[in-house]
PDB file of C-alpha atoms in Angstrom:
ATOM      1  CA  MET A1207      -0.492   1.805 -30.419  1.00 36.00           C
ATOM      2  CA  THR A1208      -3.036   1.815 -27.467  1.00 36.00           C
ATOM      3  CA  HIS A1209      -2.801   2.840 -24.347  1.00 35.00           C
ATOM      4  CA  ALA A1210      -5.013   2.134 -21.294  1.00 36.00           C
ATOM      5  CA  LEU A1211      -5.434   4.230 -18.522  1.00 34.00           C
ATOM      6  CA  ALA A1212      -5.748   2.491 -14.850  1.00 36.00           C
ATOM      7  CA  MET A1213      -8.102   4.073 -12.458  1.00 37.00           C
ATOM      8  CA  VAL A1214      -6.478   4.307  -8.841  1.00 41.00           C
ATOM      9  CA  ALA A1215      -9.283   4.735  -5.752  1.00 43.00           C
ATOM     10  CA  TRP A1216      -7.798   5.697  -2.091  1.00 44.00           C
ATOM     11  CA  TRP A1217      -9.776   3.520   0.122  1.00 44.00           C
ATOM     12  CA  ALA A1218     -10.759   4.122   3.967  1.00 40.00           C
ATOM     13  CA  PRO A1219     -12.582   1.949   6.442  1.00 38.00           C
ATOM     14  CA  ALA A1220     -16.102   2.867   6.609  1.00 37.00           C
ATOM     15  CA  GLY A1221     -19.248   2.079   9.176  1.00 36.00           C
ATOM     16  CA  SER A1222     -19.519  -1.880   9.403  1.00 36.00           C
ATOM     17  CA  GLY A1223     -15.806  -2.950   8.434  1.00 41.00           C
ATOM     18  CA  SER A1224     -15.888  -2.276   4.463  1.00 46.00           C
ATOM     19  CA  LEU A1225     -13.972  -0.273   2.555  1.00 56.00           C
ATOM     20  CA  ARG A1226     -15.193   2.939   0.963  1.00 53.00           C
ATOM     21  CA  ALA A1227     -13.694   5.325  -1.633  1.00 56.00           C
ATOM     22  CA  ALA A1228     -12.455   8.649  -0.351  1.00 57.00           C
ATOM     23  CA  ASP A1229     -14.931  11.704  -0.258  1.00 57.00           C
ATOM     24  CA  HIS A1230     -14.580  13.959  -3.112  1.00 59.00           C
ATOM     25  CA  SER A1231     -18.178  15.516  -2.749  1.00 67.00           C
ATOM     26  CA  ASP A1232     -16.560  19.223  -1.741  1.00 71.00           C
ATOM     27  CA  GLY A1233     -14.259  18.989  -4.509  1.00 70.00           C
ATOM     28  CA  VAL A1234     -11.138  18.867  -1.908  1.00 72.00           C
ATOM     29  CA  PRO A1235      -9.811  15.417  -1.928  1.00 69.00           C
ATOM     30  CA  GLN A1236      -9.825  14.123   1.733  1.00 73.00           C
ATOM     31  CA  HIS A1237      -6.817  11.708   2.768  1.00 74.00           C
ATOM     32  CA  PRO A1238      -9.065   8.616   4.166  1.00 80.00           C
ATOM     33  CA  GLN A1239      -7.707   6.694   7.255  1.00 86.00           C
ATOM     34  CA  ALA A1240      -5.074   3.591   6.968  1.00 90.00           C
ATOM     35  CA  VAL A1241      -6.556   0.200   7.682  1.00 92.00           C
ATOM     36  CA  SER A1242      -4.785  -2.627   8.843  1.00 92.00           C
ATOM     37  CA  THR A1243      -3.513  -5.519   6.488  1.00 89.00           C
ATOM     38  CA  VAL A1244      -6.169  -7.689   8.103  1.00 91.00           C
ATOM     39  CA  GLU A1245      -8.934  -5.443   7.022  1.00 93.00           C
ATOM     40  CA  LEU A1246      -7.363  -5.258   3.834  1.00 91.00           C
ATOM     41  CA  SER A1247      -7.316  -8.846   3.346  1.00 89.00           C
ATOM     42  CA  GLN A1248     -10.834  -9.136   4.295  1.00 91.00           C
ATOM     43  CA  HIS A1249     -11.878  -7.219   0.946  1.00 84.00           C
ATOM     44  CA  ALA A1250     -12.205  -7.873  -2.432  1.00 86.00           C
ATOM     45  CA  ILE A1251     -10.536  -5.576  -4.915  1.00 88.00           C
ATOM     46  CA  THR A1252     -12.403  -4.322  -7.845  1.00 89.00           C
ATOM     47  CA  GLY A1253     -10.003  -2.869 -10.691  1.00 93.00           C
ATOM     48  CA  VAL A1254      -6.872  -1.100  -9.163  1.00 94.00           C
ATOM     49  CA  SER A1255      -6.807  -0.300  -5.867  1.00 92.00           C
ATOM     50  CA  ALA A1256      -4.241   1.795  -3.553  1.00 92.00           C
ATOM     51  CA  VAL A1257      -4.567   1.473   0.094  1.00 92.00           C
ATOM     52  CA  GLU A1258      -2.704   2.682   3.138  1.00 93.00           C
ATOM     53  CA  VAL A1259      -1.768   0.604   5.494  1.00 93.00           C
ATOM     54  CA  ASN A1260      -0.434   1.494   9.301  1.00 90.00           C
ATOM     55  CA  ASP A1261       1.140  -1.976   9.972  1.00 90.00           C
ATOM     56  CA  TYR A1262       3.118  -3.169   6.650  1.00 89.00           C
ATOM     57  CA  ALA A1263       6.169  -5.198   7.290  1.00 86.00           C
ATOM     58  CA  PRO A1264       8.341  -7.009   4.610  1.00 82.00           C
ATOM     59  CA  GLY A1265       7.632 -10.452   4.005  1.00 81.00           C
ATOM     60  CA  GLY A1266       4.982 -10.519   6.759  1.00 80.00           C
ATOM     61  CA  TYR A1267       7.232 -10.306   9.410  1.00 82.00           C
ATOM     62  CA  GLN A1268       5.776  -9.960  13.148  1.00 83.00           C
ATOM     63  CA  GLY A1269       8.526  -9.026  15.222  1.00 84.00           C
ATOM     64  CA  PRO A1270       9.306  -5.254  16.436  1.00 80.00           C
ATOM     65  CA  LEU A1271      10.830  -3.110  13.801  1.00 73.00           C
ATOM     66  CA  THR A1272      13.186  -1.467  16.824  1.00 73.00           C
ATOM     67  CA  PRO A1273      15.674  -0.091  16.972  1.00 69.00           C
ATOM     68  CA  SER A1274      14.849   1.640  13.746  1.00 68.00           C
ATOM     69  CA  PRO A1275      15.814   4.621  12.204  1.00 68.00           C
ATOM     70  CA  PRO A1276      13.804   7.832  12.365  1.00 66.00           C
ATOM     71  CA  HIS A1277      11.002   8.104  10.141  1.00 65.00           C
ATOM     72  CA  ALA A1278       8.919  11.395   9.127  1.00 63.00           C
ATOM     73  CA  ASP A1279       5.610  10.123  10.707  1.00 65.00           C
ATOM     74  CA  GLY A1280       6.954   7.870  13.465  1.00 71.00           C
ATOM     75  CA  ASN A1281       5.144   5.139  11.948  1.00 77.00           C
ATOM     76  CA  PRO A1282       7.880   2.587  10.246  1.00 78.00           C
ATOM     77  CA  ARG A1283       4.975   0.067   9.536  1.00 85.00           C
ATOM     78  CA  ARG A1284       3.154   2.722   7.144  1.00 87.00           C
ATOM     79  CA  ALA A1285       2.962   1.951   3.653  1.00 90.00           C
ATOM     80  CA  ILE A1286       0.895   2.381   0.438  1.00 92.00           C
ATOM     81  CA  ILE A1287      -0.148  -0.793  -1.214  1.00 93.00           C
ATOM     82  CA  VAL A1288      -1.197  -1.074  -4.809  1.00 94.00           C
ATOM     83  CA  LEU A1289      -3.507  -3.968  -5.635  1.00 94.00           C
ATOM     84  CA  TRP A1290      -5.256  -5.339  -9.017  1.00 94.00           C
ATOM     85  CA  GLU A1291      -8.427  -7.366  -9.121  1.00 94.00           C
ATOM     86  CA  ASN A1292      -7.674 -10.963 -10.011  1.00 92.00           C
ATOM     87  CA  HIS A1293      -4.060 -10.652  -9.214  1.00 93.00           C
ATOM     88  CA  ALA A1294      -1.828 -11.922  -6.005  1.00 90.00           C
ATOM     89  CA  HIS A1295       1.152  -9.879  -6.538  1.00 92.00           C
ATOM     90  CA  ARG A1296       1.137  -6.146  -5.487  1.00 92.00           C
ATOM     91  CA  PHE A1297       3.127  -2.998  -5.259  1.00 91.00           C
ATOM     92  CA  VAL A1298       4.405  -1.472  -2.094  1.00 91.00           C
ATOM     93  CA  PHE A1299       5.432   2.015  -1.355  1.00 90.00           C
ATOM     94  CA  SER A1300       6.714   1.484   2.102  1.00 85.00           C
ATOM     95  CA  HIS A1301       9.311   3.724   4.561  1.00 74.00           C
ATOM     96  CA  GLU A1302      12.011   1.235   3.183  1.00 63.00           C
ATOM     97  CA  ALA A1303      10.970   1.477  -0.484  1.00 63.00           C
ATOM     98  CA  SER A1304       9.224   4.643  -1.108  1.00 62.00           C
ATOM     99  CA  TYR A1305      11.582   5.681  -3.947  1.00 72.00           C
ATOM    100  CA  CYS A1306      11.791   2.130  -5.226  1.00 78.00           C
ATOM    101  CA  PRO A1307       8.232   0.098  -4.950  1.00 85.00           C
ATOM    102  CA  LEU A1308       8.420  -3.409  -3.997  1.00 88.00           C
ATOM    103  CA  LEU A1309       6.717  -5.856  -6.319  1.00 91.00           C
ATOM    104  CA  GLU A1310       5.413  -8.354  -3.754  1.00 92.00           C
ATOM    105  CA  LEU A1311       4.418 -11.821  -4.818  1.00 92.00           C
ATOM    106  CA  PRO A1312       1.813 -13.733  -2.856  1.00 90.00           C
ATOM    107  CA  ASN A1313       4.507 -15.922  -0.500  1.00 89.00           C
ATOM    108  CA  GLY A1314       5.684 -12.405   0.785  1.00 87.00           C
ATOM    109  CA  ALA A1315       8.995 -12.455  -1.064  1.00 89.00           C
ATOM    110  CA  ALA A1316       9.665  -8.597  -3.012  1.00 88.00           C
ATOM    111  CA  MET A1317      12.015  -7.483  -5.510  1.00 84.00           C
ATOM    112  CA  CYS A1318      12.949  -3.763  -6.431  1.00 78.00           C
ATOM    113  CA  ASN A1319      14.699  -2.697  -9.677  1.00 73.00           C
ATOM    114  CA  GLN A1320      16.634   0.167  -8.590  1.00 70.00           C
ATOM    115  CA  PRO A1321      19.361   0.614 -10.366  1.00 67.00           C
ATOM    116  CA  ALA A1322      22.767   0.758  -8.208  1.00 64.00           C
ATOM    117  CA  SER A1323      24.388   4.057  -8.285  1.00 63.00           C
ATOM    118  CA  ARG A1324      27.177   5.115  -9.800  1.00 60.00           C
ATOM    119  CA  ILE A1325      30.589   6.443  -8.158  1.00 56.00           C
TER     120      ILE A1325
END
């Protein structure tokens, strides 16, 4: 049986609006700054990438997320989005789905395969 290994890179904004891989030159991984979903949509993805965004909302919802339950970092729109080159679907680890990533389709519809809890 053959196993494939996918390389996941963290991306952050660099000068002139491009995305760049996080700097690991000193041997210590640095957490890059989050980008907006608009910035993310303007860049081609090579391979597999995991990108932190600061303005995600399920299904492209544009309204306020208030009132909202408290979040550890105060930003209910924070999410990690995993994208694949040449594929329109993506995994989304957001505040509302951090324990069960959403498989988001190109139209914004998303599904989660979390099993129902047993009582």
